[in-house]
Short mmCIF file of C-alpha atoms in Angstrom, two decimals:
data_model
loop_
_atom_site.label_atom_id
_atom_site.label_comp_id
_atom_site.label_asym_id
_atom_site.label_seq_id
_atom_site.Cartn_x
_atom_site.Cartn_y
_atom_site.Cartn_z
CA MET A 1 0.00 0.00 0.00
CA ALA A 2 2.86 2.36 0.88
CA GLY A 3 4.53 1.66 -2.46
CA HIS A 4 1.30 2.31 -4.27
CA GLY A 5 0.90 5.68 -2.49
CA HIS A 6 4.49 6.62 -3.31
CA HIS A 7 3.97 5.97 -7.02
CA HIS A 8 0.70 7.92 -6.98
CA HIS A 9 2.49 10.88 -5.34
CA GLN A 10 5.24 10.80 -7.98
CA PHE A 11 2.64 10.73 -10.79
CA SER A 12 0.87 13.73 -9.25
CA LEU A 13 4.14 15.68 -9.07
CA CYS A 14 4.98 14.87 -12.70
CA PHE A 15 1.51 15.86 -13.86
CA CYS A 16 1.69 19.17 -11.99
CA ASP A 17 5.14 19.91 -13.42
CA LEU A 18 3.83 19.18 -16.93
CA MET A 19 0.83 21.51 -16.48
CA ARG A 20 3.10 24.29 -15.14
CA LEU A 21 5.37 23.86 -18.16
CA LEU A 22 2.46 24.02 -20.60
CA TRP A 23 1.00 27.07 -18.84
CA SER A 24 4.34 28.82 -18.94
CA LEU A 25 4.34 28.32 -22.71
CA VAL A 26 0.79 29.63 -23.25
CA VAL A 27 1.57 33.31 -22.70
CA PRO A 28 4.57 33.39 -25.08
CA CYS A 29 2.54 31.54 -27.70
CA VAL A 30 -0.30 34.05 -27.38
CA TYR A 31 2.11 36.97 -27.75
CA LEU A 32 3.79 35.29 -30.71
CA SER A 33 0.42 34.66 -32.40
CA LEU A 34 -0.62 38.27 -31.88
CA ALA A 35 2.69 39.51 -33.26
CA LEU A 36 2.46 37.29 -36.34
CA SER A 37 -1.16 38.28 -36.92
CA LEU A 38 -0.27 41.97 -36.67
CA LEU A 39 2.65 41.46 -39.04
CA LEU A 40 0.40 39.65 -41.53
CA LEU A 41 -2.18 42.43 -41.28
CA LEU A 42 0.47 45.07 -41.93
CA VAL A 43 1.73 43.13 -44.95
CA LEU A 44 -1.79 42.82 -46.35
CA LEU A 45 -2.48 46.52 -45.78
CA GLY A 46 0.81 47.36 -47.46
CA LEU A 47 -0.06 45.20 -50.46
CA ARG A 48 -3.51 46.78 -50.67
CA MET A 49 -2.06 50.32 -50.60
CA TRP A 50 0.53 49.37 -53.23
CA LEU A 51 -2.08 47.88 -55.55
CA GLN A 52 -4.49 50.79 -55.10
CA GLY A 53 -1.64 53.17 -55.87
CA ARG A 54 -1.01 51.29 -59.10
CA ARG A 55 -4.69 51.54 -60.01
CA LYS A 56 -4.75 55.30 -59.38
CA SER A 57 -1.66 55.87 -61.51
CA ARG A 58 -3.07 53.69 -64.28
CA ARG A 59 -6.40 55.49 -64.18
CA ALA A 60 -4.67 58.88 -64.28
CA GLN A 61 -2.70 57.74 -67.30
CA ASP A 62 -5.62 56.11 -69.17
CA GLY A 63 -8.14 58.73 -68.18
CA GLY A 64 -10.91 56.30 -67.33
CA PRO A 65 -12.00 53.17 -65.44
CA ALA A 66 -11.21 49.59 -66.49
CA VAL A 67 -13.21 46.36 -66.32
CA ALA A 68 -11.32 43.06 -66.31
CA PHE A 69 -12.66 39.55 -67.05
CA PHE A 70 -10.90 36.52 -65.59
CA HIS A 71 -11.22 33.81 -68.26
CA PRO A 72 -8.04 31.65 -68.44
CA TYR A 73 -9.44 29.60 -71.35
CA CYS A 74 -10.89 32.40 -73.46
CA ASN A 75 -9.60 30.86 -76.73
CA ALA A 76 -11.71 27.71 -76.25
CA GLY A 77 -14.90 27.34 -78.23
CA GLY A 78 -17.48 26.43 -75.60
CA GLY A 79 -20.62 28.05 -74.26
CA GLY A 80 -18.68 29.78 -71.48
CA GLU A 81 -16.56 31.59 -74.06
CA ARG A 82 -19.67 32.71 -75.93
CA VAL A 83 -20.87 34.25 -72.65
CA LEU A 84 -17.56 36.13 -72.32
CA TRP A 85 -17.68 37.68 -75.80
CA CYS A 86 -21.37 38.61 -75.48
CA CYS A 87 -20.62 40.29 -72.13
CA LEU A 88 -17.79 42.31 -73.65
CA ARG A 89 -19.85 43.32 -76.67
CA ALA A 90 -22.75 44.49 -74.50
CA LEU A 91 -20.53 46.49 -72.13
CA MET A 92 -18.47 48.07 -74.92
CA ASN A 93 -21.60 49.28 -76.66
CA ARG A 94 -23.09 50.67 -73.43
CA TYR A 95 -19.89 52.18 -71.95
CA PRO A 96 -17.66 53.61 -74.73
CA ASN A 97 -15.32 55.39 -72.28
CA VAL A 98 -14.47 52.29 -70.26
CA SER A 99 -11.44 50.16 -71.15
CA PHE A 100 -11.66 46.38 -71.02
CA VAL A 101 -9.13 43.69 -70.15
CA VAL A 102 -9.23 39.90 -70.45
CA TYR A 103 -6.95 37.78 -68.26
CA THR A 104 -6.15 34.66 -70.27
CA GLY A 105 -3.79 31.73 -69.87
CA ASP A 106 -3.70 30.92 -73.58
CA GLN A 107 -0.13 30.81 -74.83
CA GLY A 108 1.18 30.81 -78.39
CA VAL A 109 -1.62 33.01 -79.72
CA SER A 110 -2.00 36.75 -80.09
CA GLY A 111 -4.94 38.89 -79.07
CA GLU A 112 -5.84 39.34 -82.74
CA GLN A 113 -5.95 35.57 -83.24
CA ILE A 114 -8.17 35.11 -80.19
CA LEU A 115 -10.63 37.72 -81.49
CA GLU A 116 -10.60 36.16 -84.96
CA GLY A 117 -11.36 32.78 -83.38
CA ALA A 118 -14.33 34.31 -81.57
CA ARG A 119 -15.57 35.79 -84.84
CA GLN A 120 -15.29 32.47 -86.69
CA ARG A 121 -16.75 30.27 -83.94
CA PHE A 122 -19.49 32.53 -82.62
CA ASN A 123 -19.95 35.19 -85.31
CA ILE A 124 -19.22 37.83 -82.66
CA THR A 125 -17.21 40.93 -83.56
CA LEU A 126 -16.41 43.36 -80.74
CA PRO A 127 -16.76 47.13 -81.28
CA ARG A 128 -13.12 47.55 -80.26
CA PRO A 129 -10.41 45.12 -79.15
CA PRO A 130 -9.86 44.58 -75.42
CA THR A 131 -6.42 44.38 -73.85
CA PHE A 132 -5.25 40.82 -73.20
CA VAL A 133 -3.13 40.03 -70.14
CA PHE A 134 -1.43 36.68 -70.77
CA LEU A 135 -0.94 34.63 -67.60
CA ARG A 136 1.98 32.21 -67.45
CA HIS A 137 0.81 29.82 -64.74
CA ARG A 138 -2.52 28.50 -66.01
CA GLY A 139 -1.30 24.98 -65.24
CA LEU A 140 -2.07 25.72 -61.59
CA VAL A 141 -5.79 25.31 -62.31
CA GLU A 142 -5.48 22.15 -64.43
CA ALA A 143 -7.23 19.16 -62.87
CA ALA A 144 -4.44 16.88 -64.09
CA CYS A 145 -2.06 18.52 -61.59
CA TYR A 146 -4.14 17.31 -58.66
CA PRO A 147 -4.95 13.58 -58.84
CA HIS A 148 -6.22 13.77 -55.26
CA PHE A 149 -8.11 16.60 -53.52
CA THR A 150 -8.70 18.03 -56.98
CA LEU A 151 -11.25 20.67 -55.98
CA LEU A 152 -9.03 22.06 -53.22
CA GLY A 153 -5.92 21.96 -55.40
CA GLN A 154 -7.56 23.77 -58.30
CA SER A 155 -9.06 26.38 -55.97
CA LEU A 156 -5.73 27.13 -54.30
CA GLY A 157 -4.11 27.21 -57.74
CA SER A 158 -6.71 29.73 -58.91
CA MET A 159 -5.75 32.02 -56.01
CA PHE A 160 -2.12 32.06 -57.16
CA LEU A 161 -3.24 32.60 -60.76
CA GLY A 162 -5.54 35.40 -59.59
CA TRP A 163 -2.65 37.02 -57.74
CA GLU A 164 -0.59 36.92 -60.93
CA ALA A 165 -3.47 38.59 -62.77
CA LEU A 166 -3.98 41.27 -60.11
CA THR A 167 -0.31 42.23 -59.97
CA ALA A 168 -0.19 42.42 -63.77
CA PHE A 169 -3.21 44.76 -64.01
CA VAL A 170 -5.38 46.30 -61.27
CA PRO A 171 -8.92 46.97 -62.58
CA ASP A 172 -11.77 48.98 -61.12
CA LEU A 173 -14.27 46.17 -61.70
CA TYR A 174 -13.30 42.50 -61.73
CA VAL A 175 -15.59 39.90 -63.34
CA ASP A 176 -15.00 36.18 -62.85
CA SER A 177 -16.68 34.59 -65.88
CA MET A 178 -15.35 31.04 -65.45
CA GLY A 179 -16.32 30.09 -61.91
CA TYR A 180 -13.05 30.64 -60.02
CA ALA A 181 -14.72 31.91 -56.84
CA PHE A 182 -11.53 31.82 -54.76
CA THR A 183 -10.12 34.72 -56.80
CA LEU A 184 -12.95 37.01 -55.64
CA PRO A 185 -11.60 37.84 -52.12
CA ILE A 186 -8.15 38.56 -53.58
CA PHE A 187 -9.46 41.21 -55.96
CA ARG A 188 -11.94 42.63 -53.45
CA TYR A 189 -9.81 42.85 -50.30
CA LEU A 190 -6.29 43.17 -51.71
CA GLY A 191 -7.06 44.95 -54.96
CA GLY A 192 -9.88 47.07 -53.55
CA CYS A 193 -11.94 46.28 -56.68
CA LYS A 194 -15.66 45.91 -57.17
CA VAL A 195 -16.25 42.26 -58.04
CA ALA A 196 -18.92 40.40 -60.00
CA SER A 197 -19.24 36.77 -61.03
CA TYR A 198 -21.09 34.72 -63.63
CA VAL A 199 -21.51 31.14 -62.40
CA HIS A 200 -22.04 28.38 -64.95
CA TYR A 201 -21.81 25.55 -62.43
CA PRO A 202 -21.14 25.48 -58.67
CA THR A 203 -17.72 24.03 -57.86
CA VAL A 204 -19.34 21.93 -55.13
CA SER A 205 -23.04 21.28 -54.61
CA THR A 206 -25.43 19.57 -52.24
CA ASP A 207 -26.03 16.97 -54.95
CA MET A 208 -22.34 16.03 -54.87
CA LEU A 209 -22.59 15.62 -51.10
CA SER A 210 -25.64 13.38 -51.42
CA VAL A 211 -23.87 11.18 -53.98
CA VAL A 212 -21.01 10.58 -51.52
CA ARG A 213 -23.29 10.16 -48.49
CA GLU A 214 -25.36 7.56 -50.30
CA ARG A 215 -22.14 5.86 -51.48
CA ASN A 216 -23.36 6.05 -55.05
CA PRO A 217 -20.59 5.37 -57.62
CA ARG A 218 -20.58 8.09 -60.27
CA PHE A 219 -18.07 9.82 -62.52
CA ASN A 220 -17.00 12.07 -59.61
CA ASN A 221 -17.13 9.38 -56.92
CA ALA A 222 -14.74 6.50 -57.54
CA ASP A 223 -15.84 2.92 -56.89
CA PHE A 224 -13.16 2.27 -54.25
CA ILE A 225 -14.49 5.25 -52.25
CA SER A 226 -18.18 4.39 -52.63
CA ARG A 227 -17.49 0.82 -51.43
CA ASN A 228 -15.61 1.97 -48.31
CA PRO A 229 -17.73 3.56 -45.54
CA VAL A 230 -14.69 5.16 -43.85
CA LEU A 231 -13.41 6.78 -47.06
CA SER A 232 -16.96 7.90 -47.89
CA ALA A 233 -17.30 9.53 -44.47
CA LEU A 234 -13.93 11.28 -44.85
CA LYS A 235 -14.92 12.52 -48.30
CA VAL A 236 -18.18 13.93 -46.91
CA VAL A 237 -16.19 15.85 -44.28
CA TYR A 238 -13.81 17.09 -47.00
CA TYR A 239 -16.72 18.24 -49.19
CA CYS A 240 -18.45 19.96 -46.25
CA CYS A 241 -15.29 21.87 -45.30
CA PHE A 242 -14.68 22.81 -48.92
CA ALA A 243 -18.31 23.92 -49.34
CA LEU A 244 -17.90 26.24 -46.33
CA LEU A 245 -14.77 27.83 -47.83
CA TYR A 246 -16.42 28.06 -51.25
CA GLY A 247 -19.41 29.84 -49.75
CA LEU A 248 -17.19 32.34 -47.91
CA ALA A 249 -15.25 33.10 -51.09
CA GLY A 250 -18.37 33.46 -53.23
CA SER A 251 -20.08 35.75 -50.74
CA CYS A 252 -17.40 38.36 -51.51
CA SER A 253 -19.06 39.05 -54.88
CA ASP A 254 -20.97 42.33 -55.13
CA VAL A 255 -23.12 40.98 -57.98
CA VAL A 256 -23.76 37.29 -58.69
CA MET A 257 -25.24 36.05 -61.97
CA VAL A 258 -26.12 32.39 -62.53
CA ASN A 259 -27.07 30.61 -65.72
CA SER A 260 -30.13 28.66 -64.56
CA THR A 261 -32.66 28.12 -61.80
CA TRP A 262 -30.85 24.93 -60.78
CA THR A 263 -27.56 26.80 -60.35
CA LEU A 264 -29.41 29.57 -58.52
CA GLY A 265 -30.68 27.15 -55.87
CA HIS A 266 -27.22 25.78 -55.13
CA ILE A 267 -25.49 29.17 -55.14
CA LEU A 268 -28.10 30.62 -52.76
CA ALA A 269 -27.59 27.66 -50.42
CA LEU A 270 -23.79 28.05 -50.48
CA TRP A 271 -23.11 31.78 -50.96
CA ARG A 272 -26.18 33.05 -49.08
CA SER A 273 -26.46 36.34 -50.99
CA PRO A 274 -30.05 36.37 -52.31
CA SER A 275 -30.29 40.16 -52.72
CA ARG A 276 -27.24 40.20 -55.00
CA THR A 277 -28.02 37.09 -57.07
CA SER A 278 -30.05 36.82 -60.28
CA VAL A 279 -30.58 34.39 -63.15
CA VAL A 280 -29.12 35.46 -66.51
CA TYR A 281 -29.70 32.73 -69.08
CA PRO A 282 -26.67 32.10 -71.33
CA PRO A 283 -26.84 33.26 -74.96
CA CYS A 284 -27.65 30.43 -77.38
CA ASP A 285 -27.00 31.09 -81.07
CA VAL A 286 -29.79 29.07 -82.67
CA ARG A 287 -30.33 31.12 -85.82
CA ALA A 288 -28.99 28.37 -88.09
CA PHE A 289 -31.31 25.80 -86.48
CA LEU A 290 -34.31 28.08 -86.93
CA GLU A 291 -33.79 27.80 -90.70
CA VAL A 292 -34.86 24.15 -90.59
CA PRO A 293 -38.57 23.99 -91.59
CA LEU A 294 -40.93 22.26 -89.21
CA GLU A 295 -42.29 18.91 -90.37
CA GLY A 296 -46.04 19.10 -90.81
CA GLU A 297 -46.34 22.69 -91.96
CA ASP A 298 -48.20 23.31 -95.21
CA GLU A 299 -46.58 22.15 -98.40
CA GLU A 300 -45.84 25.56 -99.84
CA GLU A 301 -43.91 26.72 -96.77
CA LEU A 302 -41.95 23.48 -96.67
CA GLU A 303 -40.98 23.60 -100.32
CA GLU A 304 -39.76 27.17 -99.94
CA GLY A 305 -37.76 26.19 -96.87
CA TRP A 306 -36.06 23.26 -98.55
CA GLU A 307 -35.22 25.39 -101.60
CA GLU A 308 -33.52 27.92 -99.31
CA LEU A 309 -31.44 25.12 -97.81
CA GLY A 310 -30.32 24.21 -101.34
CA GLY A 311 -31.60 20.68 -101.18
CA GLU A 312 -28.78 19.84 -98.72
CA LEU A 313 -30.97 17.55 -96.71
CA GLY A 314 -31.16 14.98 -99.52
CA SER A 315 -33.84 12.85 -101.09
CA GLU A 316 -35.34 11.70 -97.79
CA GLU A 317 -36.06 15.28 -96.75
CA GLU A 318 -37.51 16.01 -100.22
CA GLY A 319 -39.89 13.15 -99.69
CA ARG A 320 -40.89 14.68 -96.39
CA ALA A 321 -41.53 18.05 -98.05
CA GLU A 322 -43.88 16.34 -100.45
CA GLY A 323 -45.89 15.00 -97.53
CA VAL A 324 -44.62 11.43 -97.75
CA ASP A 325 -44.35 9.61 -94.40
CA ARG A 326 -40.87 8.48 -93.48
CA LYS A 327 -40.13 4.81 -93.01
CA CYS A 328 -37.51 5.43 -90.34
CA HIS A 329 -37.77 7.16 -86.97
CA SER A 330 -34.36 8.41 -85.80
CA ILE A 331 -33.77 9.23 -82.16
CA VAL A 332 -30.80 11.59 -82.01
CA SER A 333 -28.54 12.33 -79.04
CA VAL A 334 -26.08 15.24 -79.26
CA GLY A 335 -23.31 15.57 -76.67
CA GLN A 336 -19.66 14.85 -76.02
CA PHE A 337 -18.86 11.27 -75.02
CA ARG A 338 -18.21 12.19 -71.42
CA PRO A 339 -19.27 9.95 -68.51
CA GLU A 340 -21.77 12.43 -67.08
CA LYS A 341 -23.76 12.42 -70.35
CA ASP A 342 -24.91 8.87 -69.44
CA HIS A 343 -25.03 7.34 -72.93
CA PRO A 344 -25.57 3.83 -71.45
CA LEU A 345 -28.98 5.02 -70.19
CA GLN A 346 -29.89 6.05 -73.74
CA ILE A 347 -28.88 2.69 -75.17
CA ARG A 348 -30.72 0.65 -72.53
CA ALA A 349 -33.85 2.80 -72.85
CA PHE A 350 -33.74 2.35 -76.63
CA ARG A 351 -33.53 -1.42 -76.13
CA LYS A 352 -36.66 -1.28 -73.96
CA LEU A 353 -38.42 0.82 -76.59
CA MET A 354 -37.67 -1.84 -79.19
CA ASP A 355 -39.08 -4.48 -76.87
CA ARG A 356 -42.32 -2.49 -76.72
CA LYS A 357 -42.63 -2.17 -80.51
CA ARG A 358 -43.97 -4.84 -82.80
CA GLU A 359 -42.02 -6.34 -85.66
CA GLY A 360 -42.59 -5.44 -89.31
CA PRO A 361 -42.85 -2.13 -91.21
CA GLY A 362 -43.31 0.85 -88.94
CA GLY A 363 -42.28 -1.25 -85.94
CA ARG A 364 -38.90 -1.88 -84.36
CA GLU A 365 -37.17 -2.13 -87.76
CA ALA A 366 -38.06 1.54 -88.34
CA LEU A 367 -36.21 2.73 -85.23
CA ARG A 368 -32.65 4.05 -85.17
CA LEU A 369 -30.63 5.56 -82.35
CA VAL A 370 -28.03 8.09 -83.56
CA LEU A 371 -25.35 9.12 -81.05
CA ILE A 372 -23.59 12.30 -82.20
CA GLY A 373 -20.71 13.69 -80.19
CA GLY A 374 -17.09 14.71 -79.95
CA CYS A 375 -14.16 12.78 -78.53
CA ARG A 376 -11.69 14.97 -76.66
CA ASN A 377 -9.08 12.32 -75.90
CA LYS A 378 -8.33 8.60 -75.70
CA GLU A 379 -10.57 8.20 -72.64
CA ASP A 380 -13.54 9.38 -74.69
CA GLU A 381 -12.57 7.05 -77.55
CA ASP A 382 -12.38 4.12 -75.14
CA ARG A 383 -15.80 5.11 -73.83
CA VAL A 384 -17.22 4.90 -77.36
CA LEU A 385 -15.77 1.39 -77.68
CA MET A 386 -17.44 0.45 -74.41
CA LEU A 387 -20.77 1.81 -75.68
CA ARG A 388 -20.43 -0.18 -78.91
CA GLY A 389 -19.84 -3.27 -76.79
CA LEU A 390 -22.99 -2.52 -74.79
CA CYS A 391 -24.98 -2.30 -78.04
CA GLN A 392 -23.66 -5.70 -79.10
CA GLU A 393 -24.46 -7.16 -75.69
CA LEU A 394 -28.06 -5.93 -75.96
CA GLY A 395 -28.35 -7.10 -79.57
CA ILE A 396 -29.09 -3.67 -81.07
CA SER A 397 -25.76 -2.75 -82.72
CA ASP A 398 -27.45 -2.82 -86.17
CA CYS A 399 -29.87 -0.12 -85.03
CA VAL A 400 -27.39 2.27 -83.36
CA ASP A 401 -25.16 4.70 -85.28
CA PHE A 402 -22.16 6.49 -83.76
CA LYS A 403 -21.23 9.74 -85.50
CA LEU A 404 -18.10 11.33 -84.08
CA ASN A 405 -16.88 14.90 -84.54
CA VAL A 406 -19.43 15.69 -87.26
CA SER A 407 -19.60 19.01 -89.12
CA PHE A 408 -22.23 21.58 -88.24
CA GLU A 409 -24.07 20.98 -91.53
CA GLU A 410 -24.30 17.26 -90.80
CA LEU A 411 -25.52 17.99 -87.28
CA LYS A 412 -28.24 20.21 -88.71
CA ARG A 413 -29.27 17.50 -91.18
CA GLU A 414 -29.51 14.88 -88.43
CA LEU A 415 -31.67 17.12 -86.25
CA ALA A 416 -33.89 17.93 -89.23
CA ASN A 417 -34.42 14.19 -89.77
CA ALA A 418 -34.88 13.32 -86.11
CA SER A 419 -38.19 12.28 -84.59
CA ILE A 420 -36.82 12.75 -81.04
CA GLY A 421 -33.91 14.67 -79.54
CA LEU A 422 -32.58 12.65 -76.59
CA HIS A 423 -30.83 14.03 -73.48
CA THR A 424 -29.95 11.96 -70.38
CA MET A 425 -27.47 13.96 -68.30
CA TRP A 426 -28.44 14.11 -64.62
CA ASN A 427 -28.55 17.63 -63.16
CA GLU A 428 -27.12 19.44 -66.17
CA HIS A 429 -26.77 23.04 -65.07
CA PHE A 430 -28.39 24.45 -68.21
CA GLY A 431 -28.51 22.43 -71.45
CA ILE A 432 -27.61 24.37 -74.60
CA GLY A 433 -27.90 21.16 -76.64
CA VAL A 434 -31.54 20.84 -75.56
CA VAL A 435 -32.22 24.42 -76.70
CA GLU A 436 -30.63 23.68 -80.09
CA CYS A 437 -32.86 20.62 -80.59
CA MET A 438 -35.95 22.66 -79.78
CA ALA A 439 -34.89 25.39 -82.20
CA ALA A 440 -34.34 22.80 -84.95
CA GLY A 441 -37.90 21.55 -84.55
CA THR A 442 -37.01 18.25 -82.90
CA ILE A 443 -39.29 17.03 -80.10
CA VAL A 444 -37.08 16.89 -77.01
CA LEU A 445 -36.97 14.13 -74.40
CA ALA A 446 -34.67 15.39 -71.63
CA HIS A 447 -33.64 14.29 -68.15
CA LYS A 448 -36.07 15.30 -65.44
CA SER A 449 -33.54 17.32 -63.46
CA GLY A 450 -31.38 20.44 -63.56
CA GLY A 451 -31.79 23.14 -66.19
CA PRO A 452 -33.89 21.13 -68.67
CA LYS A 453 -36.54 20.47 -66.02
CA LEU A 454 -36.55 23.91 -64.38
CA ASP A 455 -35.86 26.30 -67.26
CA ILE A 456 -36.01 24.79 -70.75
CA VAL A 457 -38.58 22.00 -71.18
CA VAL A 458 -41.29 23.97 -69.41
CA PRO A 459 -44.71 25.10 -70.68
CA TYR A 460 -44.56 28.17 -72.90
CA GLU A 461 -47.71 30.30 -72.90
CA GLY A 462 -49.55 27.27 -71.58
CA ARG A 463 -48.34 24.93 -74.33
CA GLN A 464 -46.18 21.82 -74.01
CA THR A 465 -42.59 22.16 -75.29
CA GLY A 466 -41.24 18.63 -74.78
CA PHE A 467 -41.01 15.59 -72.52
CA LEU A 468 -39.02 14.62 -69.41
CA ALA A 469 -37.93 11.25 -67.99
CA ASP A 470 -35.49 9.90 -65.39
CA SER A 471 -35.22 6.10 -65.82
CA GLU A 472 -34.95 3.44 -68.52
CA ASP A 473 -38.65 2.62 -68.30
CA SER A 474 -39.84 6.23 -68.27
CA TYR A 475 -37.58 7.10 -71.23
CA ALA A 476 -38.88 4.13 -73.22
CA ALA A 477 -42.49 5.02 -72.39
CA ALA A 478 -41.98 8.67 -73.33
CA MET A 479 -40.35 7.74 -76.66
CA GLU A 480 -43.25 5.44 -77.45
CA THR A 481 -45.69 8.25 -76.63
CA ILE A 482 -43.90 10.74 -78.86
CA LEU A 483 -43.76 8.34 -81.81
CA SER A 484 -47.50 7.67 -81.48
CA LEU A 485 -48.54 11.34 -81.51
CA SER A 486 -50.60 12.62 -84.41
CA PRO A 487 -48.86 14.95 -86.91
CA SER A 488 -50.89 17.92 -85.66
CA ALA A 489 -49.97 17.24 -82.02
CA LYS A 490 -46.28 16.94 -82.94
CA LEU A 491 -46.42 20.19 -84.89
CA GLU A 492 -48.02 22.05 -81.99
CA ILE A 493 -45.24 20.91 -79.59
CA LYS A 494 -42.54 21.83 -82.11
CA ARG A 495 -43.98 25.31 -82.66
CA ALA A 496 -44.26 26.00 -78.93
CA ALA A 497 -40.71 24.74 -78.34
CA ARG A 498 -39.27 26.84 -81.16
CA GLU A 499 -41.06 29.98 -79.97
CA SER A 500 -39.84 29.40 -76.41
CA VAL A 501 -36.14 29.52 -77.31
CA SER A 502 -36.38 33.28 -77.83
CA ARG A 503 -35.82 33.46 -74.04
CA PHE A 504 -32.23 32.39 -74.66
CA SER A 505 -31.26 34.80 -77.46
CA ASP A 506 -28.18 37.04 -77.50
CA GLN A 507 -30.39 40.13 -77.17
CA GLU A 508 -32.18 38.77 -74.10
CA PHE A 509 -28.87 37.81 -72.50
CA GLU A 510 -27.29 41.21 -73.08
CA ALA A 511 -30.31 43.07 -71.69
CA CYS A 512 -30.34 40.95 -68.50
CA PHE A 513 -26.55 41.13 -68.10
CA LEU A 514 -26.50 44.93 -68.41
CA ALA A 515 -29.37 45.25 -65.94
CA ALA A 516 -27.52 43.09 -63.39
CA THR A 517 -24.18 44.89 -63.71
CA GLU A 518 -25.47 48.47 -64.10
CA PRO A 519 -25.28 49.33 -60.36
CA LEU A 520 -21.60 48.34 -60.23
CA LEU A 521 -20.73 50.08 -63.49
CA ASN A 522 -22.39 53.28 -62.30
CA GLN A 523 -20.12 53.26 -59.23
CA VAL A 524 -17.05 52.62 -61.37
CA VAL A 525 -17.61 55.22 -64.08
CA ARG A 526 -18.74 58.12 -61.90
#
């Protein structure tokens, strides 16, 4: 007993000594933390004063304010780039005394070549050329640089790239047009700039969290993670922490524009700035698709339409113009062969449609599925091979056509021939391809989620504009319904759909964009 008491006394002494040592270190650590914090604050204030001094000297030299767009991939040819050039065109026309800058990471091209590319791809010519600031470290935002913790790596990389942009040119108004939210606090608090953002797609969303929580294997949730409850739990924690940081960064924006109602819901949940957030639909250039005459209109209008197209649509279309029923119903899907487009769902739903149809003329032999899309790399090419194998496995390879990297004229011909335009991507933020199908007069069957459900395939003036589905069975049933519609019912849906796409025109976009940014521009130009 005495020995036990002696050991207990020694343990108590050691514990007390340890606590005294730790307490003696607390005060120096607190002082050190305060000193480092003060030093950091002084450095940040010094950087802010230096950058604001550069802006004042630049403004005195140029004689006016400057607006800068952060778009590291401005020489690409996607929908995001079309938004950029439409924004610049609208602002240049409205504010002739403001100078404009584009931060780009494109190397090996000149500003003149970038503008010529925009003219050729989008038929957009700016009133005057902007100044291009070429960034050297765009690789910092490449996903390939971060095989793990990709979202965090790219976001931190964007902060360094944003710092390079800010030190190269200090604007009065900064616009992030590519979704790099972590650059916003840098320009606002260090550069002292007004900041605005146009969000195409939230970097992280509640849907992504639900996919991981439910351990659902998808293109952004690897199988080895979805099968492991511990890794899934850790990934949920990672996503939640990242979502908090993303929300804090995004809330720095003075004006927030989003491209769809679906994106609006997620950005409001994360950024929590409802009074500063509005929907500005992206501009969709559908003029070429509007040239395609609608099947079922009177013969005279159709013949005039086909003559204007120069007979490019071939003998089958001529037969249609003469009022002859087609023997083949083509179901056309347009989209890159990326995993999120969910082409396997299209193929399996088509197989179920064939099971529902009878044999013989006008039955299953009259059905064709046409998959049109681009292949960006070998992964996409391997995906096409996998899809071909799925067609063989289901016994429908003779009824499915793959058309890769087709020309625009061929795309227009396919949509003119199509009985149905098929879309199966879950939670697509907007859906420009769906808008193009509607403009071309193709009856759309889109996924019952995201932008197609909330913004595009919605009633227009009380009339139906298309169909929605979310499973193999519902897709097959909807396709069967569309094919069984009377010509007059089909024509009514096509007309309503075509009229509805006016909501997504360049003119509508520019008017909404200018209305959203006018309060900031008025502060900058005064």
